[in-house]
Amino acid sequence: MTVWTERSIEERNLLNPGFCAMLLWHAARSYNSQRSNTMAIELSFLVLPFTLHKDTRESLPTSVKTSLPTWLSENPLVQARFGQRASMLCAFTKDALFFGGSRQLLMFANGGVRANEKMKPRVRAFVQIASREVDECAERAEFLGKWLERSGGPEIVLALLGVRP
Amino acid sequence: MSVQILDIVLYSHNGDQRILSLKPGVVNIITGASQTGKSALSDVIDYCFGSSECHVAHGPLRLCVAWYGLRLKLAAGEAFVARRAPPRRAQSSTDYFIATGRTVMIPGATELRATTNLDGAMTVLTSWVGIRDNHHEPPPGQTRASLSATVRHAVALCLQQQDEIISKKHLFHGTTDNWKAQALKDTLPYLLGAVDEDHVRKQGELRRLREKLRAVERRLAEIAALRGDGATKADALLAQARDAGLTQEVTATWENAVSALRAVLSTPLGSVDVGLPDGSEFSRLSTERAELLQAQRRIRSEIEAARAFSNDEKGFSREANEQRARLTTIGIFERGEPGDTCPLCAQDLSGERATPGLAALRQALRDVARRMESVARVEPHIQNAISELELRLQEVQRSLTSNRTQMEAVRAATTAISDTHADSAKKAHVLGRVSLYLESMPDVPDTRDLEEQAESIRAKCKQLEEDLSDERIQEQLASIASLLSEKLTKWARELALEHSEYPMRLDLKKLTLVADTVDGAIPMSRIGSGENGVGFHLIAHLALHQWFVQRRRPVPHFIFFDQPSQVYFPADTDVDGSMGLVPDDDRHRVQQMFRLIFDAVEAVAPGLQVILIEHADLNEAWYRDAIIERWRGGKKLVPEDWKREGESAAE
């Protein structure tokens, strides 16, 4: 895990833990909104690889009804690269979890992560004045939470993506 | 070690579960009276494995069940696959629930929901069974489409329903339908392993090589064509050059014509302009023109450099803007107080392990903002410089236009000049055409290389075509059939089937068993009495599945046999399963059949699972030990108290 001070300027700014934590907040919140289940910690490591990479983000389906295995077989390149990307972004997810957790944006319970609903107005306010790309990432993170929840338990999702915790 | 079944699970509309547990790698027997739901089990299994319609017969098993599920043992790990029962009056449902893991618990009814659809489930099941990329191209001249084997084709080899197992005409499940029979014939080569593992990759490579060959041949044709009319074109141009006074050469071959044209081209245009004795005004204007053109060129390149610089700056500011946008999210945290301990594991986080504090992020935000400011300040300077340059450019262009008008006027006034002008224009014209011709004609290409390339590609294509040829596959199939034949003949003799003194083999083109007698090859459909159908079915399926297990073929490693004893022991003579009314000879035959099944499974244990549905309840230890459920005296598959959808449980 590269220590903060050793990262490049671009990494620090574009992937700063405040931004990443905000994405995790969106994903955890929409995951929980489906059937009140808490998003497992392993699944939170999938949020950054899906939302930050432009091509992957844009190839996500528009409807949560799309079946995950079918979408994966139609986008084989995603599955091929996903494992690599996920491990590269692992450190950033961890930072985001700590950052968000120690500042009451995210809460941890039952081996999972929950979004702090009370922070909603502040999150919304800042996402709105930020750039269009930030808004897109946040919206996709929200979609991802719902979609992953509907696709079954954490094990089947990870197995389909070919990723091990 | 492909797929085997661990449990069959039914869910009622009220959240109850009925679990039928099976053991992998051995024979599992379910005995019972009629009408208890035994035969419908194969329809349940088929439905979970993705049949397009639910063939479960109308009755409690169809009406009182909400979800059908299978807990499967995979090559690595376990899985649970459940499919919603068709709603009333519908033929199927596409709602699937799939879970997997190293071990999997049977989910409770409340956990079941649609997580994927039929296509998704098929994809997943096909990959679990071990089917990889494969593709069958029908031989040329046939109209049917090419297809790839899926789990549906593989599962058809695992089921033998009550009416199928005695059929003399059809050996495999579902093959009364011609399309299904043809599909099975097309996919058997892959499923048996007669098709090279690399088949699909080789097909792709063959396609690619053919494309390349076409491109090379096209190139060769182009060059030949060019040579062809090249000859006439080069000669014509040379004639024009002679006419314009640029050369004296007369040539015979194309190569010589080309080199003569090259010589012509190297004539500098400058020497074409005749020096003018008294055109001082004209020469002054010419010099002025040359200077203006140079100035124009210079200004243009300066403008370009300035624009490039400005673009870089724009790119930087876009990037910086995005960084700023992402950093502003710290505004969410403004008033939060960070702890020094990890919220997850309470480890101390201060010092080097600390994530950046808000202060560090605020500093980063300030740095980005400052850098953006400096970019913004530089921008207007560049813009001004560019505008200035553009004004100067316009001036120069105005001067050029007026210069041209003046020159035209002078020229028109002097006929001598205009003659020379015409002459030099003609020379310039011819030079232009020659130069275009020489440019568009490549340096005499060495077709030898290309021809060699074409030859080697052709040789590779031929080799691949042979590898992929139907003949090769048929050879492999024949070899596999001959390996199976030994087992088939041996077992046919053990069961004392008719014509078993002759060799038995599997005819994969006709999907049947054949006895090679002195009177010719006799297919199953023409052998002996009705009783013998079952024997053939048993030996064929057991031999195939032993092959699938030993060669690790991607077919599920279970067989479902539904009442092989029915010919000797029909349902109406069944009182308690003990076959008391059955003559001794027949009872012996039945026992032989069961013994064969058990021995075949043991020989490849724990690779093969057999699910045997029977009326008979043989009084032998090895048989009784394999019985997992007895459905007599009121016990059946679907409990009595399960209600249809909509009826309440407390009625």
mmCIF file of N, CA, C and O in Angstrom, chain A residues 4 10 13-14 16-19 22 35 41 52 67 69-70 73 95 98-99 101-103 105 108 119 122-123 126 130-131 133-134 149-152 155-156 159-160, chain B residues 98-100 110 113-117 119-120 123-124 319 322-323 325-329 331-333 335 337-339 342-344 352 355-358 361 364 368 371:
data_model
loop_
_atom_site.group_PDB
_atom_site.id
_atom_site.type_symbol
_atom_site.label_atom_id
_atom_site.label_comp_id
_atom_site.label_asym_id
_atom_site.label_seq_id
_atom_site.Cartn_x
_atom_site.Cartn_y
_atom_site.Cartn_z
ATOM 1 N N TRP A 4 0.543 7.611 1.536
ATOM 2 C CA TRP A 4 -0.047 8.813 0.976
ATOM 3 C C TRP A 4 0.975 9.754 0.367
ATOM 4 O O TRP A 4 0.855 10.206 -0.747
ATOM 5 N N GLU A 10 -1.437 13.455 -9.263
ATOM 6 C CA GLU A 10 -2.698 13.065 -9.893
ATOM 7 C C GLU A 10 -3.429 12.045 -9.047
ATOM 8 O O GLU A 10 -4.626 12.153 -8.811
ATOM 9 N N ASN A 13 -4.942 13.648 -5.927
ATOM 10 C CA ASN A 13 -6.092 14.518 -6.111
ATOM 11 C C ASN A 13 -7.281 13.818 -6.730
ATOM 12 O O ASN A 13 -8.408 13.923 -6.260
ATOM 13 N N LEU A 14 -7.027 13.075 -7.816
ATOM 14 C CA LEU A 14 -8.158 12.451 -8.498
ATOM 15 C C LEU A 14 -8.761 11.319 -7.678
ATOM 16 O O LEU A 14 -9.949 11.057 -7.751
ATOM 17 N N ASN A 16 -8.632 11.064 -4.322
ATOM 18 C CA ASN A 16 -8.509 11.402 -2.900
ATOM 19 C C ASN A 16 -9.580 10.667 -2.102
ATOM 20 O O ASN A 16 -10.675 10.415 -2.590
ATOM 21 N N PRO A 17 -9.254 10.324 -0.854
ATOM 22 C CA PRO A 17 -10.152 9.461 -0.070
ATOM 23 C C PRO A 17 -11.514 10.079 0.195
ATOM 24 O O PRO A 17 -12.480 9.356 0.381
ATOM 25 N N GLY A 18 -11.587 11.430 0.155
ATOM 26 C CA GLY A 18 -12.901 12.028 0.376
ATOM 27 C C GLY A 18 -13.826 11.680 -0.771
ATOM 28 O O GLY A 18 -14.972 11.239 -0.587
ATOM 29 N N PHE A 19 -13.313 11.805 -1.984
ATOM 30 C CA PHE A 19 -14.080 11.485 -3.180
ATOM 31 C C PHE A 19 -14.454 10.007 -3.193
ATOM 32 O O PHE A 19 -15.605 9.636 -3.440
ATOM 33 N N MET A 22 -17.053 9.087 -0.773
ATOM 34 C CA MET A 22 -18.360 9.553 -1.214
ATOM 35 C C MET A 22 -18.985 8.534 -2.169
ATOM 36 O O MET A 22 -20.178 8.239 -2.108
ATOM 37 N N ARG A 35 -33.308 -4.340 0.144
ATOM 38 C CA ARG A 35 -34.003 -5.183 1.123
ATOM 39 C C ARG A 35 -33.398 -5.046 2.496
ATOM 40 O O ARG A 35 -33.350 -5.979 3.262
ATOM 41 N N ILE A 41 -18.298 -6.083 3.130
ATOM 42 C CA ILE A 41 -17.043 -5.353 2.924
ATOM 43 C C ILE A 41 -16.393 -5.745 1.600
ATOM 44 O O ILE A 41 -15.909 -4.895 0.862
ATOM 45 N N LEU A 52 -14.683 4.133 -11.622
ATOM 46 C CA LEU A 52 -13.656 5.096 -12.000
ATOM 47 C C LEU A 52 -13.145 4.902 -13.421
ATOM 48 O O LEU A 52 -12.748 5.849 -14.067
ATOM 49 N N SER A 67 -29.338 -9.050 -16.338
ATOM 50 C CA SER A 67 -28.744 -10.110 -15.550
ATOM 51 C C SER A 67 -27.217 -9.998 -15.570
ATOM 52 O O SER A 67 -26.624 -9.832 -16.620
ATOM 53 N N PRO A 69 -24.709 -12.267 -15.112
ATOM 54 C CA PRO A 69 -23.951 -13.211 -15.947
ATOM 55 C C PRO A 69 -24.097 -12.914 -17.430
ATOM 56 O O PRO A 69 -23.140 -13.012 -18.190
ATOM 57 N N THR A 70 -25.319 -12.533 -17.851
ATOM 58 C CA THR A 70 -25.506 -12.226 -19.268
ATOM 59 C C THR A 70 -24.665 -11.013 -19.663
ATOM 60 O O THR A 70 -23.995 -11.028 -20.691
ATOM 61 N N SER A 73 -21.076 -11.930 -20.050
ATOM 62 C CA SER A 73 -20.712 -12.678 -21.257
ATOM 63 C C SER A 73 -20.761 -11.779 -22.484
ATOM 64 O O SER A 73 -20.102 -12.044 -23.471
ATOM 65 N N ASP A 95 -8.227 3.115 2.015
ATOM 66 C CA ASP A 95 -8.119 4.495 2.523
ATOM 67 C C ASP A 95 -9.495 5.134 2.644
ATOM 68 O O ASP A 95 -9.810 5.803 3.611
ATOM 69 N N PHE A 98 -11.344 3.807 5.651
ATOM 70 C CA PHE A 98 -10.893 4.417 6.915
ATOM 71 C C PHE A 98 -11.352 5.862 7.017
ATOM 72 O O PHE A 98 -11.872 6.305 8.036
ATOM 73 N N PHE A 99 -11.138 6.578 5.935
ATOM 74 C CA PHE A 99 -11.448 8.002 5.940
ATOM 75 C C PHE A 99 -12.932 8.220 6.225
ATOM 76 O O PHE A 99 -13.306 9.004 7.093
ATOM 77 N N GLY A 101 -15.011 6.067 7.434
ATOM 78 C CA GLY A 101 -15.439 5.496 8.706
ATOM 79 C C GLY A 101 -15.083 6.392 9.875
ATOM 80 O O GLY A 101 -15.864 6.582 10.806
ATOM 81 N N SER A 102 -13.881 6.993 9.825
ATOM 82 C CA SER A 102 -13.478 7.792 10.977
ATOM 83 C C SER A 102 -14.100 9.177 10.960
ATOM 84 O O SER A 102 -13.932 9.930 11.902
ATOM 85 N N ARG A 103 -14.828 9.481 9.894
ATOM 86 C CA ARG A 103 -15.484 10.789 9.869
ATOM 87 C C ARG A 103 -16.996 10.669 9.728
ATOM 88 O O ARG A 103 -17.647 11.569 9.224
ATOM 89 N N LEU A 105 -18.987 9.194 7.837
ATOM 90 C CA LEU A 105 -19.725 9.112 6.575
ATOM 91 C C LEU A 105 -20.209 7.680 6.371
ATOM 92 O O LEU A 105 -21.276 7.418 5.831
ATOM 93 N N PHE A 108 -19.782 0.748 10.165
ATOM 94 C CA PHE A 108 -19.490 -0.669 9.951
ATOM 95 C C PHE A 108 -20.282 -1.524 10.907
ATOM 96 O O PHE A 108 -20.319 -1.257 12.105
ATOM 97 N N MET A 119 -25.752 12.219 6.510
ATOM 98 C CA MET A 119 -24.849 13.046 5.713
ATOM 99 C C MET A 119 -25.428 13.361 4.341
ATOM 100 O O MET A 119 -24.811 14.027 3.531
ATOM 101 N N ARG A 122 -25.440 17.068 2.859
ATOM 102 C CA ARG A 122 -24.122 17.622 2.551
ATOM 103 C C ARG A 122 -23.534 16.956 1.318
ATOM 104 O O ARG A 122 -22.948 17.591 0.453
ATOM 105 N N VAL A 123 -23.717 15.639 1.231
ATOM 106 C CA VAL A 123 -23.185 14.916 0.065
ATOM 107 C C VAL A 123 -23.820 15.465 -1.202
ATOM 108 O O VAL A 123 -23.140 15.807 -2.163
ATOM 109 N N PHE A 126 -22.605 18.977 -2.271
ATOM 110 C CA PHE A 126 -21.278 19.071 -2.885
ATOM 111 C C PHE A 126 -21.186 18.360 -4.216
ATOM 112 O O PHE A 126 -20.447 18.791 -5.100
ATOM 113 N N ALA A 130 -19.909 20.034 -8.003
ATOM 114 C CA ALA A 130 -18.674 19.471 -8.570
ATOM 115 C C ALA A 130 -18.860 19.238 -10.071
ATOM 116 O O ALA A 130 -19.884 19.563 -10.622
ATOM 117 N N SER A 131 -17.872 18.639 -10.719
ATOM 118 C CA SER A 131 -17.931 18.535 -12.175
ATOM 119 C C SER A 131 -18.933 17.480 -12.621
ATOM 120 O O SER A 131 -19.420 16.676 -11.831
ATOM 121 N N GLU A 133 -18.314 14.907 -14.376
ATOM 122 C CA GLU A 133 -17.766 13.557 -14.244
ATOM 123 C C GLU A 133 -17.982 13.023 -12.827
ATOM 124 O O GLU A 133 -18.297 11.860 -12.631
ATOM 125 N N VAL A 134 -17.834 13.916 -11.854
ATOM 126 C CA VAL A 134 -18.071 13.503 -10.466
ATOM 127 C C VAL A 134 -19.514 13.044 -10.297
ATOM 128 O O VAL A 134 -19.807 12.018 -9.677
ATOM 129 N N GLU A 149 -26.857 -5.906 -5.409
ATOM 130 C CA GLU A 149 -27.732 -6.514 -4.419
ATOM 131 C C GLU A 149 -28.682 -7.494 -5.089
ATOM 132 O O GLU A 149 -28.943 -8.579 -4.573
ATOM 133 N N ARG A 150 -29.171 -7.100 -6.255
ATOM 134 C CA ARG A 150 -30.149 -7.943 -6.917
ATOM 135 C C ARG A 150 -29.523 -9.197 -7.525
ATOM 136 O O ARG A 150 -30.229 -10.113 -7.903
ATOM 137 N N SER A 151 -28.201 -9.198 -7.645
ATOM 138 C CA SER A 151 -27.571 -10.335 -8.322
ATOM 139 C C SER A 151 -27.247 -11.481 -7.392
ATOM 140 O O SER A 151 -26.658 -12.463 -7.823
ATOM 141 N N GLY A 152 -27.574 -11.349 -6.141
ATOM 142 C CA GLY A 152 -27.356 -12.479 -5.245
ATOM 143 C C GLY A 152 -26.344 -12.164 -4.169
ATOM 144 O O GLY A 152 -25.965 -11.020 -3.977
ATOM 145 N N GLU A 155 -20.825 -14.045 -2.569
ATOM 146 C CA GLU A 155 -19.981 -15.091 -3.147
ATOM 147 C C GLU A 155 -20.239 -15.260 -4.633
ATOM 148 O O GLU A 155 -19.298 -15.408 -5.415
ATOM 149 N N ILE A 156 -21.530 -15.276 -5.024
ATOM 150 C CA ILE A 156 -21.799 -15.510 -6.448
ATOM 151 C C ILE A 156 -21.304 -14.331 -7.280
ATOM 152 O O ILE A 156 -20.761 -14.512 -8.369
ATOM 153 N N ALA A 159 -17.615 -14.651 -7.566
ATOM 154 C CA ALA A 159 -17.263 -15.788 -8.411
ATOM 155 C C ALA A 159 -17.461 -15.449 -9.878
ATOM 156 O O ALA A 159 -16.626 -15.763 -10.718
ATOM 157 N N LEU A 160 -18.552 -14.767 -10.186
ATOM 158 C CA LEU A 160 -18.814 -14.423 -11.575
ATOM 159 C C LEU A 160 -17.752 -13.477 -12.125
ATOM 160 O O LEU A 160 -17.375 -13.561 -13.276
ATOM 161 N N ILE B 98 -29.497 -18.101 -8.253
ATOM 162 C CA ILE B 98 -28.270 -18.913 -8.274
ATOM 163 C C ILE B 98 -27.341 -18.461 -7.168
ATOM 164 O O ILE B 98 -27.134 -17.266 -6.970
ATOM 165 N N ALA B 99 -26.798 -19.413 -6.447
ATOM 166 C CA ALA B 99 -25.789 -19.097 -5.433
ATOM 167 C C ALA B 99 -24.678 -20.118 -5.568
ATOM 168 O O ALA B 99 -24.887 -21.229 -6.017
ATOM 169 N N THR B 100 -23.475 -19.711 -5.190
ATOM 170 C CA THR B 100 -22.373 -20.663 -5.266
ATOM 171 C C THR B 100 -21.365 -20.375 -4.167
ATOM 172 O O THR B 100 -21.377 -19.320 -3.558
ATOM 173 N N THR B 110 -37.652 -17.523 2.007
ATOM 174 C CA THR B 110 -37.671 -16.064 1.931
ATOM 175 C C THR B 110 -36.463 -15.519 1.172
ATOM 176 O O THR B 110 -36.470 -14.394 0.703
ATOM 177 N N ARG B 113 -35.273 -15.240 -4.772
ATOM 178 C CA ARG B 113 -35.808 -14.180 -5.619
ATOM 179 C C ARG B 113 -35.062 -14.284 -6.938
ATOM 180 O O ARG B 113 -34.039 -14.953 -7.032
ATOM 181 N N ALA B 114 -35.563 -13.603 -7.957
ATOM 182 C CA ALA B 114 -34.930 -13.708 -9.270
ATOM 183 C C ALA B 114 -33.626 -12.927 -9.260
ATOM 184 O O ALA B 114 -33.614 -11.717 -9.129
ATOM 185 N N THR B 115 -32.484 -13.605 -9.367
ATOM 186 C CA THR B 115 -31.221 -12.874 -9.487
ATOM 187 C C THR B 115 -30.683 -12.925 -10.901
ATOM 188 O O THR B 115 -29.764 -12.230 -11.252
ATOM 189 N N THR B 116 -31.236 -13.788 -11.705
ATOM 190 C CA THR B 116 -30.831 -13.797 -13.105
ATOM 191 C C THR B 116 -31.931 -14.458 -13.922
ATOM 192 O O THR B 116 -32.910 -14.954 -13.379
ATOM 193 N N ASN B 117 -31.751 -14.445 -15.256
ATOM 194 C CA ASN B 117 -32.801 -15.008 -16.095
ATOM 195 C C ASN B 117 -32.300 -16.288 -16.759
ATOM 196 O O ASN B 117 -31.201 -16.760 -16.486
ATOM 197 N N ASP B 119 -31.205 -17.007 -19.784
ATOM 198 C CA ASP B 119 -29.935 -16.910 -20.517
ATOM 199 C C ASP B 119 -28.754 -16.884 -19.573
ATOM 200 O O ASP B 119 -27.756 -17.565 -19.781
ATOM 201 N N GLY B 120 -28.866 -16.077 -18.543
ATOM 202 C CA GLY B 120 -27.768 -15.982 -17.579
ATOM 203 C C GLY B 120 -27.509 -17.342 -16.930
ATOM 204 O O GLY B 120 -26.378 -17.783 -16.788
ATOM 205 N N THR B 123 -25.762 -19.695 -19.294
ATOM 206 C CA THR B 123 -24.340 -19.373 -19.415
ATOM 207 C C THR B 123 -23.561 -19.941 -18.236
ATOM 208 O O THR B 123 -22.526 -20.584 -18.404
ATOM 209 N N VAL B 124 -24.096 -19.692 -17.045
ATOM 210 C CA VAL B 124 -23.387 -20.138 -15.854
ATOM 211 C C VAL B 124 -23.311 -21.661 -15.798
ATOM 212 O O VAL B 124 -22.254 -22.239 -15.555
ATOM 213 N N GLU B 319 -7.875 19.184 -16.911
ATOM 214 C CA GLU B 319 -7.439 18.179 -15.950
ATOM 215 C C GLU B 319 -7.456 18.753 -14.544
ATOM 216 O O GLU B 319 -7.952 18.139 -13.604
ATOM 217 N N GLU B 322 -10.873 19.052 -13.088
ATOM 218 C CA GLU B 322 -11.408 17.795 -12.577
ATOM 219 C C GLU B 322 -10.821 17.482 -11.208
ATOM 220 O O GLU B 322 -11.527 17.036 -10.303
ATOM 221 N N GLN B 323 -9.526 17.728 -11.058
ATOM 222 C CA GLN B 323 -8.901 17.481 -9.754
ATOM 223 C C GLN B 323 -9.557 18.371 -8.699
ATOM 224 O O GLN B 323 -9.841 17.926 -7.589
ATOM 225 N N ALA B 325 -12.544 19.608 -8.750
ATOM 226 C CA ALA B 325 -13.910 19.152 -8.477
ATOM 227 C C ALA B 325 -13.902 18.001 -7.487
ATOM 228 O O ALA B 325 -14.698 17.945 -6.558
ATOM 229 N N ARG B 326 -12.974 17.055 -7.689
ATOM 230 C CA ARG B 326 -12.962 15.905 -6.804
ATOM 231 C C ARG B 326 -12.499 16.263 -5.412
ATOM 232 O O ARG B 326 -12.914 15.650 -4.438
ATOM 233 N N LEU B 327 -11.624 17.253 -5.308
ATOM 234 C CA LEU B 327 -11.140 17.610 -3.976
ATOM 235 C C LEU B 327 -12.207 18.366 -3.195
ATOM 236 O O LEU B 327 -12.230 18.308 -1.970
ATOM 237 N N THR B 328 -13.106 19.057 -3.910
ATOM 238 C CA THR B 328 -14.087 19.825 -3.163
ATOM 239 C C THR B 328 -15.007 18.934 -2.354
ATOM 240 O O THR B 328 -15.729 19.411 -1.492
ATOM 241 N N THR B 329 -14.983 17.597 -2.624
ATOM 242 C CA THR B 329 -15.853 16.746 -1.813
ATOM 243 C C THR B 329 -15.435 16.749 -0.355
ATOM 244 O O THR B 329 -16.170 16.276 0.502
ATOM 245 N N GLY B 331 -15.521 19.107 1.350
ATOM 246 C CA GLY B 331 -16.481 19.985 1.989
ATOM 247 C C GLY B 331 -17.511 19.198 2.790
ATOM 248 O O GLY B 331 -18.074 19.689 3.762
ATOM 249 N N ILE B 332 -17.729 17.926 2.379
ATOM 250 C CA ILE B 332 -18.689 17.104 3.116
ATOM 251 C C ILE B 332 -18.210 16.885 4.540
ATOM 252 O O ILE B 332 -19.002 16.696 5.456
ATOM 253 N N PHE B 333 -16.900 16.859 4.688
ATOM 254 C CA PHE B 333 -16.366 16.433 5.981
ATOM 255 C C PHE B 333 -15.966 17.589 6.880
ATOM 256 O O PHE B 333 -15.452 17.378 7.955
ATOM 257 N N ARG B 335 -16.836 19.536 9.147
ATOM 258 C CA ARG B 335 -16.891 19.623 10.589
ATOM 259 C C ARG B 335 -16.638 18.318 11.309
ATOM 260 O O ARG B 335 -16.741 18.235 12.510
ATOM 261 N N GLU B 337 -14.733 15.197 13.109
ATOM 262 C CA GLU B 337 -13.480 15.077 13.863
ATOM 263 C C GLU B 337 -12.922 13.686 13.657
ATOM 264 O O GLU B 337 -13.557 12.705 14.035
ATOM 265 N N PRO B 338 -11.747 13.599 13.090
ATOM 266 C CA PRO B 338 -11.186 12.272 12.847
ATOM 267 C C PRO B 338 -10.686 11.643 14.117
ATOM 268 O O PRO B 338 -10.187 12.327 14.991
ATOM 269 N N GLY B 339 -10.842 10.341 14.195
ATOM 270 C CA GLY B 339 -10.239 9.648 15.327
ATOM 271 C C GLY B 339 -8.856 9.184 14.905
ATOM 272 O O GLY B 339 -8.485 9.296 13.746
ATOM 273 N N CYS B 342 -8.589 3.002 13.906
ATOM 274 C CA CYS B 342 -9.307 2.480 12.751
ATOM 275 C C CYS B 342 -10.726 2.109 13.146
ATOM 276 O O CYS B 342 -10.929 1.392 14.112
ATOM 277 N N PRO B 343 -11.688 2.569 12.399
ATOM 278 C CA PRO B 343 -13.068 2.257 12.777
ATOM 279 C C PRO B 343 -13.389 0.782 12.643
ATOM 280 O O PRO B 343 -14.344 0.287 13.206
ATOM 281 N N LEU B 344 -12.584 0.034 11.873
ATOM 282 C CA LEU B 344 -12.888 -1.371 11.647
ATOM 283 C C LEU B 344 -12.277 -2.273 12.705
ATOM 284 O O LEU B 344 -12.874 -3.204 13.164
ATOM 285 N N GLU B 352 2.650 7.430 10.393
ATOM 286 C CA GLU B 352 2.825 7.094 8.985
ATOM 287 C C GLU B 352 1.592 6.437 8.388
ATOM 288 O O GLU B 352 1.275 6.613 7.235
ATOM 289 N N THR B 355 -4.263 8.187 7.346
ATOM 290 C CA THR B 355 -4.768 8.690 6.073
ATOM 291 C C THR B 355 -4.646 10.209 6.151
ATOM 292 O O THR B 355 -4.599 10.775 7.234
ATOM 293 N N PRO B 356 -4.590 10.847 5.015
ATOM 294 C CA PRO B 356 -4.354 12.293 5.046
ATOM 295 C C PRO B 356 -5.458 13.004 5.812
ATOM 296 O O PRO B 356 -6.623 12.700 5.668
ATOM 297 N N GLY B 357 -5.031 13.911 6.599
ATOM 298 C CA GLY B 357 -6.033 14.674 7.341
ATOM 299 C C GLY B 357 -6.722 15.670 6.430
ATOM 300 O O GLY B 357 -6.333 15.878 5.283
ATOM 301 N N LEU B 358 -7.751 16.287 6.942
ATOM 302 C CA LEU B 358 -8.466 17.283 6.162
ATOM 303 C C LEU B 358 -7.532 18.417 5.781
ATOM 304 O O LEU B 358 -7.627 19.000 4.707
ATOM 305 N N LEU B 361 -5.688 17.703 2.634
ATOM 306 C CA LEU B 361 -6.550 17.803 1.451
ATOM 307 C C LEU B 361 -6.854 19.262 1.123
ATOM 308 O O LEU B 361 -6.883 19.652 -0.034
ATOM 309 N N ALA B 364 -4.004 20.618 -0.675
ATOM 310 C CA ALA B 364 -3.972 20.149 -2.058
ATOM 311 C C ALA B 364 -4.945 20.959 -2.901
ATOM 312 O O ALA B 364 -4.643 21.346 -4.030
ATOM 313 N N VAL B 368 -4.026 23.291 -6.236
ATOM 314 C CA VAL B 368 -4.642 23.141 -7.555
ATOM 315 C C VAL B 368 -5.244 24.464 -8.003
ATOM 316 O O VAL B 368 -5.076 24.893 -9.149
ATOM 317 N N ARG B 371 -2.597 26.832 -9.209
ATOM 318 C CA ARG B 371 -2.047 26.486 -10.509
ATOM 319 C C ARG B 371 -3.020 26.856 -11.618
ATOM 320 O O ARG B 371 -2.633 27.302 -12.690
#
